Amino acid sequence: MKKTTAITRNSLSGPLDDVAADAGHLEHPPRVGFFTDTSVCIGCKACEVACKEWNLVPETGFDLLGMSFDNTGELGANSWRHVAFIEQQAPSRAPEQAKATVDLPMPSFDLPGAGSGAESRTDFRWLMSSDVCKHCTHAGCLDVCPTGALFRTEFGTVVVQQDICNGCGYCVSGCPYGVIERREGDGRAHKCTLCYDRLKGGSQPACAQACPTQSIQFGPLDELRQRAAARVDELHAGGVTEARLYGEDPNDGVGGDGAFFLLLDEPEVYGLPPDPVVPTRDLPRMWGFAGAAAGAMLTAVVAVFAGSRRP
Amino acid sequence: MSERSRSHRKGKGADDGSREAPMVPRASFESYYGRPILKAPVWEDDIAYYFFLGGLSAGCALLSAGADITGRPALRRGTRVGGFAALGLGSVFLIKDLGRPERFLNMLRVFKPTSPMSVGTWILTAYGPAIGTAAISELQPAWLRRSLPGRLIDALARPAGLSAAALAPAVASYTAVLLSHTAVPAWNEAQEELPFIFTGSAAASAGGLGMIVAPVAEAGPARRLALYGAAVELAASRRLESRLGIVDEVFHTGVAGRQLQWAGRLTAAGAIGGALLGRRSRAAAVASGAALLAGGLFERLGLLNAGRQSTKDPRYVVEPQRARLRARDVLHVAVAEIQTG
Ligand code: SF4
């Protein structure tokens, strides 16, 4: 399918129907992305491995972080997929359990730790979620890049051209999700490319292909959004009322993510910002304040010299 | 660690009276093992040195143009040369801070209005030769001055100096937009004040240098500019440091807190000292000027560190965003009520 659209409004923030056209690709394939359904993630990290293998991402050493099964820690220059593991008490499903209770230190007749059988177990759940670059509709990293190394591909994704990046590091601070990072020893910024090379060859990204549970789904964004909405309805109908989508809304602060998620708790529990905004949204306003300050400075200089032609 | 991730005991002892409904709601702040959400800025202190030197250069360009027009040769000479030297040194720090310094010129392969760094690079590309020409004309030895190129440079000095002055306010203020146009909470949320802090500090620093290089009789405008700059910088800082809710902390604590405190003290002392004593004693003028320069440097270092700090604690990211979402919810409920009722 090819689309042709003229450049329209909302180039800096807000909903944008055709990101690729906005970036100048007048003839282009449909925008693609990821829908990561964390409710079926089993934490196997096949995505992390497949990504490293395919993209030749360097290893990060052997770290034991003490964060459940997560020894990757975060997305970064050398981790383009990151599986988060959260151990928490399961939300109670039955209405009589709705009111949570807490332990008070009251005397009891049992030896401490006496109850170690099934009766002492609690409802526990393990949240797992494979995080990735969001390929934002309005990408902070791309907007601030001064060399043009970061660019919008014809697929609507965001990619760094490694032969151009000069390592200024602006993108690192431009990303509201803390995704992109400068690589130690290499000096350039690296992040997920949504397997641009594989897309060009007509394949799907390595992580999506490796995922054994279809937690990572790849496809045209429109289709993924429909699938995700249906999946949330299904989970809600099954009593999983905490299921919610994250990053799918074109009206959010980044104009919607190309890679969005189905989560089972608040985003910050997974290390995601609850309401990210592309800094570019305020750029005209920032220049407005800068213009006022610059004008004041110029006026002040005229004033300090005024009325004193010769010392 | 969040309330929720603590283990809960259930079952035995459930009816011995040791279980009660919690009186306080679940802790509102949660994070992923307390890890930062954002990446810390990669910029070293080098970038603060550049911000300081770039601002100083811009202020000098303005002072030297004024000195040129109003016939203050010593002030003109000192600020032209000082402004060019500051820019040269600042550019070294700027390039050194790149991950691939040898690719610096890639900055010039595009002009990107959405990137303040790109806009700034182009501003500097126009500004550098202008202030450079004005400075070289001051530095020419007599034999060169008599030659044709020498005479040409001298003829160009004034138009070049005025062009540099015209670009200088942009040089002094674009760096504020550069910092604000990030997801770093302390910088992004400071978007209203940063340009005033940066231009104010640039004016104060240049005024300080003017007091150092020019005799007291010529340095009147430098003293007044320092006073203006210090007043703007301090007023804008005051507003900023009490406006941002929880993010305020980063301006008052740790290294950033100390640096900003010293920045305020030195800037105020330098400006007031210059205004009161700078007209009578050259020594006092030099001391005041030095205090202003040190204050300007601490201001930039403090702001850099405040930004770094605000990325390290996820609370500075989550809490303002949560507050924003809550406010939006309240608004939606209110709108819905108005529509239904
Ligand atoms: S998530 Fe960050 S790195 Fe990825 S496109 Fe958005 S701004 Fe860029």
XYZ file of C-alpha atoms and ligand atoms in Angstrom:
660
model
C 0.000 0.000 0.000
C 1.345 3.443 -0.880
C 0.117 6.712 0.446
C 0.617 10.252 -0.741
C -0.098 13.072 1.652
C 0.936 16.674 1.869
C 2.637 18.011 4.970
C 0.022 19.229 7.405
C -0.198 20.897 10.803
C 0.994 19.357 14.080
C 4.549 18.908 12.940
C 5.844 19.688 16.447
C 3.295 17.952 18.677
C -0.222 16.558 18.705
C -1.811 13.830 16.588
C -0.188 13.318 13.218
C -1.771 10.948 10.737
C 1.161 10.446 8.467
C 4.563 10.777 10.140
C 6.522 9.559 7.152
C 4.931 12.157 4.854
C 5.533 14.839 7.455
C 9.204 13.892 7.288
C 9.205 14.183 3.524
C 8.542 10.613 2.339
C 5.739 11.344 -0.061
C 5.535 7.770 -1.305
C 5.896 5.293 1.506
C 4.678 2.021 2.998
C 2.265 2.135 5.966
C 3.666 3.057 9.382
C 4.721 -0.025 11.325
C 5.409 -0.641 14.983
C 5.198 -2.997 17.921
C 2.315 -3.894 20.138
C 3.859 -5.480 23.232
C 1.186 -7.375 25.132
C 2.828 -7.837 28.531
C -0.019 -10.024 29.793
C 1.406 -12.966 27.842
C 5.114 -12.246 28.345
C 6.847 -15.165 30.057
C 10.145 -13.384 30.673
C 12.236 -15.681 28.480
C 14.340 -12.799 27.119
C 14.408 -14.349 23.663
C 13.783 -10.830 22.348
C 16.849 -9.446 24.114
C 19.005 -12.235 22.720
C 17.612 -12.095 19.190
C 18.105 -8.329 19.099
C 21.717 -8.548 20.225
C 22.455 -11.331 17.763
C 20.915 -9.692 14.744
C 22.066 -6.127 15.389
C 25.509 -7.087 16.731
C 24.878 -5.111 19.914
C 27.853 -5.478 22.279
C 27.483 -7.356 25.542
C 27.167 -5.402 28.772
C 29.156 -7.733 30.996
C 27.853 -10.082 33.652
C 25.771 -8.124 36.115
C 23.662 -9.513 38.926
C 21.385 -6.644 39.811
C 19.248 -8.271 42.483
C 16.113 -7.121 40.685
C 14.160 -10.368 40.336
C 15.238 -12.007 37.072
C 16.221 -8.697 35.514
C 19.967 -8.476 35.066
C 19.771 -6.085 32.130
C 18.461 -3.175 34.176
C 17.367 -0.687 31.571
C 17.308 0.172 27.912
C 20.513 1.736 26.668
C 23.129 1.868 23.972
C 23.799 -1.846 24.426
C 20.299 -3.039 25.344
C 17.669 -2.329 22.748
C 15.120 -4.655 24.310
C 14.835 -4.934 28.067
C 12.599 -7.355 29.920
C 11.417 -5.916 33.238
C 10.426 -8.273 36.086
C 8.192 -7.026 38.883
C 7.256 -9.211 41.850
C 4.191 -7.954 43.620
C 1.101 -8.965 45.497
C -1.619 -9.845 43.051
C -4.601 -7.539 42.980
C -7.495 -9.278 44.733
C -10.211 -10.427 42.393
C -13.001 -11.438 44.808
C -15.107 -8.566 46.139
C -14.755 -9.604 49.835
C -10.981 -9.252 49.495
C -11.275 -5.807 48.001
C -10.292 -4.125 51.245
C -6.587 -4.700 51.768
C -5.310 -5.349 55.263
C -1.956 -4.850 56.949
C -0.136 -6.788 59.667
C 0.138 -5.221 63.103
C 2.772 -6.532 65.528
C 0.360 -8.247 67.960
C 1.481 -11.142 70.202
C 0.575 -14.568 68.883
C 1.071 -18.087 70.266
C 2.839 -19.489 67.215
C 6.580 -19.750 66.818
C 7.799 -17.283 64.243
C 7.842 -18.917 60.845
C 5.798 -21.884 62.073
C 3.300 -21.506 59.292
C 5.260 -22.464 56.212
C 2.694 -24.553 54.384
C 0.244 -23.650 51.704
C -1.881 -21.746 54.230
C 0.829 -19.070 54.599
C 1.101 -18.330 50.906
C -0.154 -15.098 49.465
C -1.448 -14.231 46.065
C 1.658 -13.262 44.229
C 2.177 -12.237 40.661
C 5.062 -11.653 38.426
C 4.778 -8.881 35.871
C 7.072 -9.151 32.900
C 7.353 -6.629 30.147
C 9.696 -6.290 27.207
C 10.483 -2.599 26.809
C 11.847 -1.003 23.645
C 12.290 2.376 21.932
C 8.825 3.833 21.403
C 9.481 5.187 17.883
C 7.473 8.231 18.899
C 5.238 10.139 16.507
C 7.024 13.239 17.792
C 10.438 11.930 18.758
C 12.390 14.157 21.128
C 15.657 12.488 20.099
C 15.085 13.188 16.435
C 13.894 16.756 16.894
C 17.007 17.855 18.786
C 19.609 15.989 16.693
C 21.784 18.730 15.153
C 23.496 16.651 12.468
C 20.550 14.889 10.897
C 22.000 11.553 12.016
C 18.637 10.637 13.516
C 15.993 10.415 10.850
C 12.444 9.250 10.208
C 12.355 6.252 7.913
C 9.761 5.575 5.248
C 8.211 3.094 7.725
C 7.628 5.909 10.222
C 10.347 4.601 12.568
C 13.251 6.552 14.092
C 16.814 5.455 13.289
C 20.371 6.765 13.966
C 22.738 6.870 10.993
C 25.961 5.752 12.625
C 28.164 7.219 9.912
C 26.875 10.714 10.700
C 26.343 10.804 14.482
C 29.043 12.927 16.135
C 28.102 12.002 19.662
C 26.830 15.389 20.811
C 24.532 13.591 23.247
C 21.577 15.915 22.754
C 19.233 13.033 21.864
C 20.017 11.364 25.194
C 18.436 14.277 27.024
C 15.756 14.819 24.371
C 14.116 11.427 24.876
C 11.337 11.567 27.480
C 11.574 7.782 27.983
C 15.296 7.506 28.739
C 15.869 5.139 25.825
C 18.698 6.363 23.638
C 22.236 6.420 25.022
C 25.779 7.202 23.977
C 27.924 4.064 23.858
C 31.051 4.023 26.043
C 34.189 3.870 23.975
C 32.289 4.393 20.740
C 31.039 7.891 21.411
C 27.917 7.634 19.257
C 24.260 7.288 20.191
C 22.615 3.892 19.749
C 19.105 2.540 20.084
C 16.565 0.185 18.529
C 16.247 0.630 14.759
C 13.097 -1.480 14.609
C 15.387 -3.652 12.472
C 15.386 -1.185 9.575
C 17.509 -3.576 7.527
C 15.086 -6.449 8.040
C 12.093 -4.239 7.226
C 13.755 -3.252 3.972
C 14.149 -6.925 3.200
C 10.498 -7.600 3.957
C 11.061 -9.470 7.242
C 9.805 -8.607 10.676
C 12.122 -7.365 13.452
C 14.243 -10.009 15.166
C 12.601 -9.636 18.591
C 9.066 -10.070 17.270
C 10.133 -13.109 15.295
C 11.824 -14.673 18.327
C 9.009 -14.039 20.799
C 7.426 -17.450 21.517
C 4.154 -16.126 22.986
C 3.388 -13.307 20.558
C 3.792 -10.871 23.389
C 5.724 -8.794 20.862
C 3.536 -8.246 17.826
C 4.831 -6.444 14.758
C 2.699 -4.946 12.017
C 1.086 -1.850 10.535
C 0.275 0.496 13.390
C -3.413 0.892 12.506
C -3.899 -2.837 12.644
C -1.956 -3.167 15.916
C -4.126 -0.507 17.538
C -7.279 -2.438 16.613
C -5.796 -5.685 17.881
C -4.763 -4.029 21.141
C -8.208 -2.542 21.748
C -9.777 -5.953 21.244
C -7.281 -7.554 23.606
C -8.023 -5.042 26.370
C -11.755 -5.695 25.988
C -11.105 -9.414 26.211
C -9.035 -9.048 29.391
C -11.560 -6.705 30.983
C -14.343 -9.162 30.220
C -12.249 -11.859 31.898
C -11.984 -9.792 35.090
C -8.483 -8.412 34.515
C -9.687 -4.891 35.054
C -6.206 -3.478 35.553
C -5.258 -4.105 31.915
C -4.597 -0.837 30.087
C -2.836 0.397 26.988
C 0.203 2.636 27.220
C 1.401 4.820 24.367
C -1.338 3.950 21.870
C -3.186 7.277 22.119
C -2.363 9.757 19.308
C -3.508 12.536 21.634
C -0.830 11.897 24.251
C 2.241 14.061 24.839
C 4.295 12.457 22.065
C 1.494 12.063 19.541
C 1.301 8.330 20.251
C 4.037 5.720 20.156
C 4.969 3.519 17.233
C 5.753 0.879 19.851
C 3.037 0.699 22.485
C 2.157 -1.641 25.325
C -0.559 -3.435 27.214
C 0.308 -3.097 30.907
C -1.171 -4.620 34.056
C -0.188 -1.832 36.436
C 0.743 1.833 36.394
C 3.500 2.680 33.898
C 5.936 3.858 36.586
C 5.878 0.371 38.140
C 7.546 -0.792 34.921
C 9.936 2.159 34.895
C 7.934 4.062 32.281
C 6.990 7.740 32.635
C 3.244 8.126 33.292
C 2.717 11.155 31.056
C 5.686 11.731 28.737
C 5.702 14.886 26.620
C 7.969 15.654 23.683
C 9.991 18.713 24.745
C 9.468 20.143 21.243
C 5.849 20.852 22.130
C 7.013 23.937 24.036
C 9.734 24.974 21.607
C 7.939 28.019 20.143
C 7.221 29.178 23.665
C 10.858 28.684 24.696
C 12.078 30.789 21.777
C 9.521 33.382 22.773
C 11.053 33.684 26.234
C 14.552 33.657 24.742
C 13.558 36.467 22.375
C 12.224 38.526 25.264
C 15.410 37.975 27.270
C 17.583 38.784 24.249
C 15.613 41.948 23.564
C 15.951 43.008 27.193
C 19.708 42.459 27.021
C 20.066 44.560 23.890
C 17.927 47.325 25.376
C 19.979 47.295 28.552
C 23.216 47.730 26.603
C 21.794 50.700 24.722
C 20.634 52.138 28.032
C 23.978 51.775 29.835
C 25.722 53.707 27.068
C 22.966 56.261 26.557
C 23.675 59.804 27.619
C 27.410 59.252 27.976
C 28.974 59.862 24.610
C 32.447 60.547 25.999
C 33.835 59.557 29.345
C 10.786 0.204 47.969
C 7.113 0.621 47.269
C 4.420 -0.348 49.718
C 3.185 -2.905 47.304
C 6.385 -4.822 46.886
C 6.710 -5.568 50.605
C 5.717 -9.091 51.485
C 2.401 -9.593 53.179
C 1.636 -12.409 55.597
C -1.780 -13.936 55.435
C -3.501 -17.067 56.709
C -2.411 -17.985 60.270
C -3.065 -15.249 62.743
C -5.605 -13.739 60.467
C -8.141 -13.515 63.276
C -5.921 -12.783 66.276
C -6.615 -9.080 65.919
C -3.288 -8.395 64.246
C -4.838 -7.445 60.953
C -6.446 -4.125 60.334
C -7.457 -2.083 57.355
C -4.648 0.354 56.533
C -5.293 3.898 57.663
C -3.054 5.505 55.070
C -3.587 4.805 51.397
C -0.925 3.018 49.408
C 2.204 5.113 48.874
C 1.508 7.257 45.841
C 5.006 7.089 44.432
C 6.160 3.912 42.734
C 9.144 3.122 40.603
C 10.985 0.248 39.035
C 13.443 -0.683 41.810
C 14.077 3.021 42.364
C 15.964 3.218 39.087
C 16.014 6.440 37.091
C 13.512 6.722 34.232
C 15.563 9.205 32.231
C 19.165 8.972 31.154
C 21.435 11.494 32.843
C 22.800 14.140 30.458
C 26.082 12.973 28.934
C 27.545 16.460 29.008
C 30.602 16.951 31.191
C 31.421 20.162 33.042
C 32.942 21.253 29.721
C 29.515 22.286 28.547
C 29.084 24.588 31.555
C 32.441 26.177 30.723
C 31.226 26.693 27.175
C 27.931 28.228 28.315
C 29.841 30.601 30.552
C 32.420 31.549 27.928
C 29.852 31.875 25.139
C 27.724 34.155 27.302
C 30.779 36.160 28.298
C 31.749 36.553 24.664
C 28.274 37.745 23.716
C 28.192 40.304 26.503
C 31.651 41.501 25.450
C 30.533 41.906 21.850
C 27.751 44.215 23.001
C 29.988 46.179 25.336
C 32.693 46.587 22.717
C 30.225 47.877 20.140
C 28.960 50.441 22.603
C 32.505 51.383 23.565
C 33.422 51.732 19.904
C 30.560 54.091 19.166
C 30.923 56.168 22.319
C 34.703 56.474 22.035
C 36.055 54.311 24.847
C 39.125 52.736 23.252
C 40.402 50.751 26.233
C 37.010 49.220 26.974
C 36.545 48.487 23.277
C 39.926 46.856 22.906
C 39.643 44.761 26.058
C 36.163 43.474 25.369
C 36.790 42.763 21.688
C 39.864 40.702 22.476
C 38.242 39.174 25.568
C 35.086 38.322 23.652
C 37.029 36.600 20.900
C 39.268 34.697 23.309
C 36.243 33.537 25.307
C 34.563 32.287 22.155
C 37.699 30.495 21.008
C 38.219 28.776 24.332
C 34.507 28.006 24.633
C 34.501 26.336 21.221
C 37.329 24.077 22.339
C 35.239 22.899 25.292
C 32.203 22.512 23.053
C 34.022 20.303 20.582
C 35.851 18.376 23.269
C 32.520 17.374 24.802
C 31.417 15.541 21.647
C 31.602 11.760 21.589
C 33.276 12.050 18.165
C 35.034 15.432 18.156
C 36.552 14.805 14.727
C 33.048 14.807 13.298
C 32.297 18.284 14.623
C 31.689 19.623 11.128
C 28.724 17.275 10.717
C 26.859 19.972 12.612
C 27.063 22.029 9.427
C 25.549 19.473 7.064
C 21.970 20.509 7.955
C 20.051 23.443 9.359
C 17.396 22.140 11.727
C 15.036 24.692 13.247
C 13.781 22.097 15.769
C 17.272 21.620 17.187
C 18.549 24.550 19.264
C 22.017 23.043 18.924
C 21.793 23.298 15.151
C 20.377 26.818 15.322
C 23.121 27.746 17.773
C 25.847 26.304 15.579
C 24.706 28.486 12.706
C 24.474 31.543 14.934
C 28.051 30.887 16.068
C 29.154 30.353 12.486
C 28.043 33.887 11.694
C 29.119 35.372 14.999
C 32.638 33.913 15.206
C 34.135 35.618 12.128
C 32.488 38.917 13.076
C 33.905 39.116 16.586
C 37.135 37.629 15.244
C 37.610 40.417 12.705
C 36.978 43.064 15.348
C 39.458 41.415 17.714
C 42.166 40.934 15.083
C 42.066 44.609 14.208
C 42.890 45.354 17.849
C 45.770 42.911 17.881
C 47.478 43.889 14.632
C 51.111 44.898 15.000
C 51.995 48.274 13.456
C 53.692 46.834 10.350
C 50.642 44.756 9.490
C 48.305 47.634 10.121
C 50.071 49.606 7.376
C 49.677 46.850 4.784
C 46.632 46.509 2.545
C 45.072 43.529 4.377
C 45.753 45.309 7.650
C 43.969 48.432 6.488
C 41.104 46.319 5.221
C 40.710 44.635 8.607
C 40.737 47.993 10.350
C 38.077 49.291 7.989
C 35.964 46.217 8.635
C 36.395 46.317 12.401
C 33.444 48.536 13.172
C 30.878 46.881 10.873
C 32.117 43.475 12.038
C 31.888 44.518 15.675
C 28.371 45.841 15.176
C 27.323 42.637 13.402
C 28.720 40.610 16.293
C 26.756 42.795 18.700
C 23.588 42.274 16.684
C 24.039 38.494 16.930
C 25.221 38.548 20.537
C 21.809 38.451 22.257
C 21.067 35.277 20.268
C 24.438 33.791 21.265
C 23.695 34.512 24.923
C 20.141 33.157 24.924
C 20.050 30.167 22.569
C 21.878 28.047 25.127
C 18.931 28.465 27.503
C 16.593 27.054 24.862
C 19.127 24.285 24.252
C 18.847 23.180 27.878
C 15.084 23.630 28.132
C 14.439 21.669 24.970
C 15.139 18.410 26.785
C 13.191 15.989 28.912
C 15.422 16.847 31.901
C 12.854 18.018 34.476
C 14.863 20.855 36.052
C 15.774 22.321 32.654
C 12.521 21.743 30.829
C 10.395 23.215 33.558
C 12.752 26.198 33.856
C 11.940 27.297 30.307
C 10.529 30.651 31.380
C 13.479 31.721 33.522
C 16.533 30.144 31.889
C 16.839 32.713 29.055
C 16.792 35.538 31.588
C 19.299 33.777 33.827
C 21.591 33.158 30.859
C 21.406 36.636 29.327
C 21.567 38.247 32.760
C 24.594 36.213 33.681
C 26.207 36.968 30.304
C 25.707 40.692 30.870
C 27.066 40.453 34.411
C 30.158 38.508 33.328
C 30.922 40.868 30.464
C 30.436 43.828 32.769
C 32.898 42.168 35.111
C 35.477 41.724 32.370
C 34.907 45.320 31.291
C 35.718 46.500 34.822
C 38.921 44.465 34.747
C 40.226 45.561 31.338
C 39.223 49.235 31.245
C 40.312 52.112 33.444
C 37.618 53.282 35.833
C 36.935 56.408 33.781
C 35.879 54.310 30.776
C 34.180 51.479 32.658
C 30.946 53.199 33.633
C 28.799 51.279 31.128
C 30.445 48.015 32.222
C 29.511 48.680 35.839
C 25.944 49.518 34.897
C 25.648 46.484 32.634
C 26.922 44.277 35.459
C 24.292 45.716 37.760
C 21.555 45.087 35.204
C 22.757 41.550 34.512
C 23.074 40.636 38.151
C 19.614 41.978 38.950
C 18.005 40.022 36.104
C 19.939 36.844 36.876
C 19.147 36.920 40.582
C 15.484 37.822 40.125
C 14.959 35.068 37.542
C 16.799 32.520 39.714
C 14.661 33.426 42.679
C 11.497 32.897 40.706
C 12.735 29.615 39.287
C 13.887 28.120 42.543
C 10.496 28.305 44.188
C 8.167 27.573 41.299
C 8.678 23.935 40.393
C 7.190 22.060 43.326
C 9.146 18.948 44.185
C 11.741 19.597 41.477
C 12.805 22.724 43.434
C 14.869 20.444 45.642
C 17.575 20.028 43.033
C 18.346 23.743 43.106
C 18.772 23.815 46.860
C 20.574 20.591 47.712
C 23.866 18.896 46.990
C 26.579 20.212 44.708
C 24.113 22.183 42.594
C 22.669 23.879 45.666
C 26.107 24.971 46.863
C 27.222 26.160 43.435
C 24.056 28.174 42.883
C 24.345 29.711 46.315
C 27.903 30.830 45.590
C 26.844 32.050 42.168
C 24.258 34.295 43.790
C 26.642 35.602 46.439
C 29.516 36.316 44.073
C 27.296 37.926 41.461
C 25.579 40.188 43.972
C 28.860 41.123 45.651
C 30.563 41.841 42.338
C 27.764 43.969 40.948
C 27.237 45.977 44.107
C 30.954 46.296 44.801
C 31.519 47.483 41.250
C 28.748 50.043 41.451
C 29.829 51.445 44.813
C 33.627 51.222 44.701
C 34.441 50.490 41.075
C 34.371 54.137 40.108
C 36.946 55.127 42.733
C 39.451 52.314 42.859
C 40.790 50.193 40.028
C 41.691 47.470 42.509
C 38.121 47.303 43.766
C 36.903 47.252 40.159
C 39.183 44.325 39.323
C 38.099 42.416 42.437
C 34.426 43.050 41.655
C 34.936 41.985 38.060
C 36.603 38.752 39.166
C 33.704 38.030 41.538
C 31.231 38.537 38.685
C 33.146 36.188 36.415
C 33.342 33.506 39.104
C 29.641 33.965 39.819
C 28.784 33.434 36.151
C 30.800 30.230 36.023
C 29.220 28.839 39.209
C 25.757 29.691 37.879
C 26.285 27.513 34.785
C 27.872 24.678 36.761
C 25.040 24.796 39.271
C 22.363 24.654 36.586
C 24.153 21.775 34.858
C 24.324 19.818 38.105
C 20.716 20.605 39.008
C 19.644 19.136 35.676
C 21.777 16.040 36.171
C 20.324 15.547 39.634
C 16.750 15.849 38.397
C 17.227 12.863 36.077
C 18.662 10.624 38.768
C 15.622 10.305 41.017
C 12.541 8.917 39.236
C 10.392 10.904 41.632
C 11.213 14.137 39.784
C 9.839 12.556 36.626
C 6.870 10.648 38.000
C 5.397 13.075 40.507
C 4.998 16.143 38.264
C 3.584 13.906 35.513
C 1.161 12.263 37.949
C 0.062 15.675 39.190
C -0.537 16.687 35.567
C -2.656 13.585 34.975
C -4.666 14.173 38.148
C -5.340 17.769 37.146
C -6.490 16.570 33.723
C -8.810 14.004 35.339
C -10.353 16.649 37.565
C -10.890 18.799 34.499
C -12.509 15.943 32.578
C -14.850 15.175 35.468
C -15.809 18.826 35.759
C -16.462 19.086 32.028
C -18.533 15.906 32.102
C -20.561 17.251 35.029
C -21.241 20.490 33.241
C -22.319 18.598 30.150
C -24.670 16.243 31.988
C -26.015 18.612 34.579
S 11.476 6.602 22.760
Fe 13.149 8.079 22.915
S 14.737 7.256 21.564
Fe 12.792 6.236 20.996
S 11.940 7.548 19.332
Fe 11.036 8.259 21.271
S 12.408 9.942 21.854
Fe 13.538 8.742 20.349
